[in-house]
Coordinates of C-alpha atoms and ligand atoms in Angstrom, one line a residue:
X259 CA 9.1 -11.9 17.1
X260 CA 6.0 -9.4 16.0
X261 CA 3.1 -11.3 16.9
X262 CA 0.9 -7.9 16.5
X263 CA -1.0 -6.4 14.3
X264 CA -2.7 -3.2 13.9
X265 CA -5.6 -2.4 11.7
X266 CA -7.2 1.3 12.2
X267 CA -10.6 1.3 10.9
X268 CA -12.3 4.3 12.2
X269 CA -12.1 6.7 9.3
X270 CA -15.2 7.6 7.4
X271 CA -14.7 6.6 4.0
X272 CA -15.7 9.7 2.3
X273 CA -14.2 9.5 -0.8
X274 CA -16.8 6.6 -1.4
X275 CA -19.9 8.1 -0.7
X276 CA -22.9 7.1 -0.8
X277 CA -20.6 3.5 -0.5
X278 CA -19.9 3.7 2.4
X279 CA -22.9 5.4 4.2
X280 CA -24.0 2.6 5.8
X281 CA -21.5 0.1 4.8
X282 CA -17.4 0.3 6.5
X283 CA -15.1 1.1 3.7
X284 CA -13.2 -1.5 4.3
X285 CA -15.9 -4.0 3.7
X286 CA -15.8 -2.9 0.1
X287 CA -14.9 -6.1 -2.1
X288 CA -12.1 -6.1 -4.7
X289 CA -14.0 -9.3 -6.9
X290 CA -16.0 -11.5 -4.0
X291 CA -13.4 -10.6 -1.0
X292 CA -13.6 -7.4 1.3
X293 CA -10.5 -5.0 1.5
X294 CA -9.7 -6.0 5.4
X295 CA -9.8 -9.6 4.5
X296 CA -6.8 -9.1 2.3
X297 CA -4.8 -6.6 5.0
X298 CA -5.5 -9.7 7.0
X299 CA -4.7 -12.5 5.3
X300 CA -0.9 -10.5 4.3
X301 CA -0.6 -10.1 8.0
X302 CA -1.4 -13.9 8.8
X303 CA 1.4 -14.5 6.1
X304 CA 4.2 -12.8 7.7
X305 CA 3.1 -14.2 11.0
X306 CA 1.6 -11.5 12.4
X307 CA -1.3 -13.5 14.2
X308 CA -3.0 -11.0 16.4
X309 CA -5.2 -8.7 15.0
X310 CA -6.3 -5.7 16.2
X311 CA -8.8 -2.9 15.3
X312 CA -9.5 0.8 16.0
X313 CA -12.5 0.8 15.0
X314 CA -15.4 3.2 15.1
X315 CA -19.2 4.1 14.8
X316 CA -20.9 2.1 12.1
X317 CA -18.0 -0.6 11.8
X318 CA -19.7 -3.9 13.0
X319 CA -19.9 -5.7 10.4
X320 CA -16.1 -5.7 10.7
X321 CA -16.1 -7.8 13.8
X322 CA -19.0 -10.0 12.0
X323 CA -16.8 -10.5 9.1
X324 CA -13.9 -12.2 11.5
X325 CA -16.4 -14.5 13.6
X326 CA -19.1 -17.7 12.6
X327 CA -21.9 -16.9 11.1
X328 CA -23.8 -19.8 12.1
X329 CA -27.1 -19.7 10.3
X330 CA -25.5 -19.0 6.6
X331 CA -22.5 -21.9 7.6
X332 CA -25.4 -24.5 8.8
X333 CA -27.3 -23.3 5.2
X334 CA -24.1 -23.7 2.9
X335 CA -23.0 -26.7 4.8
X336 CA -22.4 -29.8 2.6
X337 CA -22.3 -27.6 -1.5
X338 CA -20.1 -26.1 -3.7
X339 CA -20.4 -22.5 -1.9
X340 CA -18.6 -23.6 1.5
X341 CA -15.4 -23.5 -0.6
X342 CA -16.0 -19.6 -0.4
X343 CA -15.3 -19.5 3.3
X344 CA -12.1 -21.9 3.4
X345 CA -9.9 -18.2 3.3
X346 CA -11.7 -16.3 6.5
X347 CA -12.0 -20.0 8.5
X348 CA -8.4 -20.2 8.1
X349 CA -8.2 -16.7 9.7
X350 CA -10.7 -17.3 12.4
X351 CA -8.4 -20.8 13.5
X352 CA -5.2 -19.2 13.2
X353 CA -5.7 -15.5 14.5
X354 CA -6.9 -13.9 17.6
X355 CA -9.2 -10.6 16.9
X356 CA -9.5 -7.2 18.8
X357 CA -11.4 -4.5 18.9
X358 CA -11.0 -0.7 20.5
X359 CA -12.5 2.2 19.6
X360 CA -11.5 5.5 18.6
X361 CA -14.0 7.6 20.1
X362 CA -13.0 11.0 17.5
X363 CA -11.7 11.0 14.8
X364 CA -8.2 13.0 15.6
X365 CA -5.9 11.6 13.1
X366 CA -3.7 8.3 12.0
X367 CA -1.6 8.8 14.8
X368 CA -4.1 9.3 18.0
X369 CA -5.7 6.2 16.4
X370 CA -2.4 4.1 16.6
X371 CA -1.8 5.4 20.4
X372 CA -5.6 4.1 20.7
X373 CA -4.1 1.0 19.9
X374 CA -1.7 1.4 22.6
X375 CA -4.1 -1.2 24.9
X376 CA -4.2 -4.3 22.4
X377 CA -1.0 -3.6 21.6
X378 CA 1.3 -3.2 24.6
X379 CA 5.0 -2.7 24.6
X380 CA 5.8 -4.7 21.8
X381 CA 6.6 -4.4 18.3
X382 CA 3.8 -4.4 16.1
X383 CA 3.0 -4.1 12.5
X384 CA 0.2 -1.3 11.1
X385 CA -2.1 -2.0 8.0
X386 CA -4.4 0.5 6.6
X387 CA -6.3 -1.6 4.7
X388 CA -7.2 0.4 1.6
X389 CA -3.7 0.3 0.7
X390 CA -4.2 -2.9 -1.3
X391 CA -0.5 -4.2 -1.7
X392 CA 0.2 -7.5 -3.5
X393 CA 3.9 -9.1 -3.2
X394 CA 4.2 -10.1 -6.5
X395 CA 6.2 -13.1 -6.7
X396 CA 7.9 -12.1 -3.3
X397 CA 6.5 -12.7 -0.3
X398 CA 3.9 -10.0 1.1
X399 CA 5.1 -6.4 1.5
X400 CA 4.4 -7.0 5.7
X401 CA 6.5 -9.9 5.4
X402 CA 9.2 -8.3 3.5
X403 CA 9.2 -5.5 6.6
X404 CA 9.1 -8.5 9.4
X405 CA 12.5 -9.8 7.7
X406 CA 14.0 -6.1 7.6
X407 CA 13.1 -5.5 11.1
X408 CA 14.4 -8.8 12.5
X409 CA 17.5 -6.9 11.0
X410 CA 17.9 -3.4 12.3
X411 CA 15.1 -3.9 14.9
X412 CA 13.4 -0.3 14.6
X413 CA 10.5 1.0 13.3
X414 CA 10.3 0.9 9.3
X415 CA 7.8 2.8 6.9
X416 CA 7.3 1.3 3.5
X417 CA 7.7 4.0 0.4
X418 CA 7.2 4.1 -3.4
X419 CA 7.6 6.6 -5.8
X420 CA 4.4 9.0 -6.6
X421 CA 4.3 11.4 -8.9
X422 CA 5.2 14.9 -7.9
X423 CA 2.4 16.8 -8.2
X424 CA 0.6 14.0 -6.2
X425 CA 3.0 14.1 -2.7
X426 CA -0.1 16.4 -0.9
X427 CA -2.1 12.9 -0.8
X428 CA 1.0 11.3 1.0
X429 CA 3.7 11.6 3.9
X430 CA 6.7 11.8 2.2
X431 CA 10.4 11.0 3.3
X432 CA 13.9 11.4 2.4
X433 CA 17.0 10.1 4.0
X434 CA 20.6 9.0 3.7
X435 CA 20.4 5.5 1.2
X436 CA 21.5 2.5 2.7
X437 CA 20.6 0.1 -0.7
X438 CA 19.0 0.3 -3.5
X439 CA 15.8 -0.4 -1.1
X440 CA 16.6 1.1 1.8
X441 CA 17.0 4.6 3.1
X442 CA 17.6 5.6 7.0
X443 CA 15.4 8.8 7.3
X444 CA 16.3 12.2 8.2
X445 CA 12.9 13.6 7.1
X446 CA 9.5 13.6 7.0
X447 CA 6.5 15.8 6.3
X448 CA 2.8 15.1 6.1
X449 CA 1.0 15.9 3.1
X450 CA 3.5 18.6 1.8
X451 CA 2.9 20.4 -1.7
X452 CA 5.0 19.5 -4.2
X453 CA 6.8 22.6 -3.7
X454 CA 7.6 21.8 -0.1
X455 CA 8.1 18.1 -0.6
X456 CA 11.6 16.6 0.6
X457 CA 11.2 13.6 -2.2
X458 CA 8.7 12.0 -4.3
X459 CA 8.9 9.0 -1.8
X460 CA 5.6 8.1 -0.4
X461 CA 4.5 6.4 2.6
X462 CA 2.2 4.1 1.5
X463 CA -0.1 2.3 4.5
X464 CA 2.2 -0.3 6.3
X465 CA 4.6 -0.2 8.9
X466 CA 6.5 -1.8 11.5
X467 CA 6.6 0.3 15.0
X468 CA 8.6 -0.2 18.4
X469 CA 6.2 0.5 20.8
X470 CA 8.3 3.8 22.2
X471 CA 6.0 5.3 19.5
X472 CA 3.0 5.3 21.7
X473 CA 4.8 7.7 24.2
X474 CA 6.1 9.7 21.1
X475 CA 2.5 10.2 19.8
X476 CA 1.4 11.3 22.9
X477 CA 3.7 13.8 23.2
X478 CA 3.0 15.0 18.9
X479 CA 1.0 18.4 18.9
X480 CA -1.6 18.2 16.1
X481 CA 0.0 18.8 12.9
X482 CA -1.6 18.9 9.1
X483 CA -5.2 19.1 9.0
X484 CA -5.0 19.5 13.0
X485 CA -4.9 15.8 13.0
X486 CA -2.3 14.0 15.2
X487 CA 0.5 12.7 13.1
X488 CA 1.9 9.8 12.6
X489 CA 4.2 10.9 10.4
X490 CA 5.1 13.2 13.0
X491 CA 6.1 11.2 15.3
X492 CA 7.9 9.0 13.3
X493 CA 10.3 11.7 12.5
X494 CA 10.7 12.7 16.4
X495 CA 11.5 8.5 16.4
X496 CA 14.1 9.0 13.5
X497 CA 15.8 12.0 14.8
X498 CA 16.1 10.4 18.1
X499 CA 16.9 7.2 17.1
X500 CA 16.1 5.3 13.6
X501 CA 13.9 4.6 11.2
X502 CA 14.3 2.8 8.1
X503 CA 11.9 3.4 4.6
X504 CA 12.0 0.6 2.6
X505 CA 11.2 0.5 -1.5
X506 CA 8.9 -2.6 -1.2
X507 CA 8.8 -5.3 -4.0
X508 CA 5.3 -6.4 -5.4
X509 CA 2.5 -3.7 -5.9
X510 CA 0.3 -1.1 -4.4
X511 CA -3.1 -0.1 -5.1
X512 CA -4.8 3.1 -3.2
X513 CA -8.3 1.5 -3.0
X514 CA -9.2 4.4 -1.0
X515 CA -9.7 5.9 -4.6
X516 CA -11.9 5.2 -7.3
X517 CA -9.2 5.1 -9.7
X518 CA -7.2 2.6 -8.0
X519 CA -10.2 0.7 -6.5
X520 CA -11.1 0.1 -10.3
X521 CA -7.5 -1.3 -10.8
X522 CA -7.1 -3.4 -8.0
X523 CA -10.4 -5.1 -9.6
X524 CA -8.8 -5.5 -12.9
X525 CA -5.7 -6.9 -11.7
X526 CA -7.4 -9.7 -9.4
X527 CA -10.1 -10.4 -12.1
X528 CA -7.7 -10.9 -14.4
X529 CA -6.1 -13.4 -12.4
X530 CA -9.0 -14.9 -11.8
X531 CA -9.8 -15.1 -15.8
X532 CA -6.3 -16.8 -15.6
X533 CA -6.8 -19.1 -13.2
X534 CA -9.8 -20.3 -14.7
X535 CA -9.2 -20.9 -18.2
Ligands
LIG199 C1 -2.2 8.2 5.9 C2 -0.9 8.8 6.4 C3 0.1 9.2 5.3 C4 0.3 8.0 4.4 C5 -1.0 7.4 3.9 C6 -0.8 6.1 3.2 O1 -2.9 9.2 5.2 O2 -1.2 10.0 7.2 O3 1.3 9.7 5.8 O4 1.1 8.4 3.3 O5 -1.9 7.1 5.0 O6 -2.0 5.6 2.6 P1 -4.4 9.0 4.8 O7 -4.4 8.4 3.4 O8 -5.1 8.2 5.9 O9 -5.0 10.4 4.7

């Protein structure tokens, strides 16, 4: 069973300056709810119950946003606006949060082997949370991978189609198909140029890991950017042994970008305009 989550929440947030000059990116709120709170809550729902962050200078008011805020509940007790709160109080019962910190900033991959000591040797799923994803009328694209990896039991790396010219944003894969959703991969690059890319299949921000990745990372030479890899090591992992991609149902919106950030907004308020009326 994957009990773990990992949530790595160092990174700087630079494509949403000034934003995020004081503020963590992932505090940023898609209608009234912050990014993180979603990642969260679609962890909670595959039953992935501790959290974990790798988190960073100027990231408090993550650890805040997952605890009692005493004064404001005391306020708020009793009205309307306590029905606000019913989301992150469900959180706060069922999970357990934790917090380490990636002293510099060296890449996805040295922040995941940060997360080495919450994590352990077990399984463990990864969310960056400004990859917004929405199941659809599936279940959550985490829960989707839990079910997967109860299957084949090694890591997985969840993929969609990008445009071409747009795979130097991503790690990209290609490998031998299994199903129409499923692929065991052969390769993997980080951020390649279009020119250079295996696929157009992207690896958007959730996976599933076995924990032999830690010792993998640790043993990845810097790659792109001079930034330790993931990516990198996931391919050492697949050469070695398996790993799966997996088309995911449902949607994904890159809120790391303004573009997408403006979407994911449409979408839920839309939704909310339905829900309403
Ligand atoms: C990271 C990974 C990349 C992946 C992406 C998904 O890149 O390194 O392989 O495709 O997340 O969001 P970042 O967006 O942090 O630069």
């Amino acid at each position: 069973m994957i009990k773990k989550c990992l949530f790595p929440v160092a990174g700087y947030g630079t494509r949403f300056l000034p934003a995020t000059k004081a503020m963590p990116k992932e505090i940023l709120p898609i209608l009234d709810k912050p990014l993180v709170q979603y990642g969260v809550e679609e962890a909670h729902e595959a039953g992935l119950t501790d959290i974990g962050f790798v988190t960073g200078r100027g990231k408090r008011a993550i650890e805040d946003h997952f605890d009692v805020n005493y004064e404001l509940e005391d306020k708020i007790a009793g009205t309307g606006k306590e029905r606000a709160l019913l989301g992150i109080r469900t959180l706060l019962e069922d999970c357990t949060f934790s917090y380490t910190r990636q002293i510099a900033m060296r890449g996805l991959g040295d922040a995941i082997l940060t997360g080495q000591t919450i994590i352990g040797d077990e399984p463990f799923g990864v969310v960056l949370a400004d990859d917004l994803c929405i199941g659809g009328d599936e279940a959550g694209v985490l829960s989707q991978m839990v079910s997967l990896y109860n299957q084949f039991r090694c890591s997985i790396v969840a993929v969609e189609e990008v445009p071409v010219d747009q795979t130097s944003n991503y790690g990209i894969v290609a490998g031998e198909t299994i199903s129409d959703t499923l692929m065991r991969v052969t390769d993997m690059v980080e951020k390649p140029n279009p020119e250079d890319a295996p696929s157009n299949l992207a690896i958007i921000g959730r996976y599933i890991l076995t924990p032999d990745i830690f010792d993998l990372i640790r043993a990845t030479p810097p790659g792109k950017n001079d930034e330790v890899q993931i990516t990198d090591a996931l391919l050492t992992q697949a050469n070695q042994g398996c790993v799966m991609a997996y088309k995911f149902k449902g949607r994904r919106f890159d809120c790391g970008s303004v573009d997408g950030f403006v979407e994911a907004t449409n979408y839920y308020y839309q939704k909310f305009l339905n829900c309403s009326s």
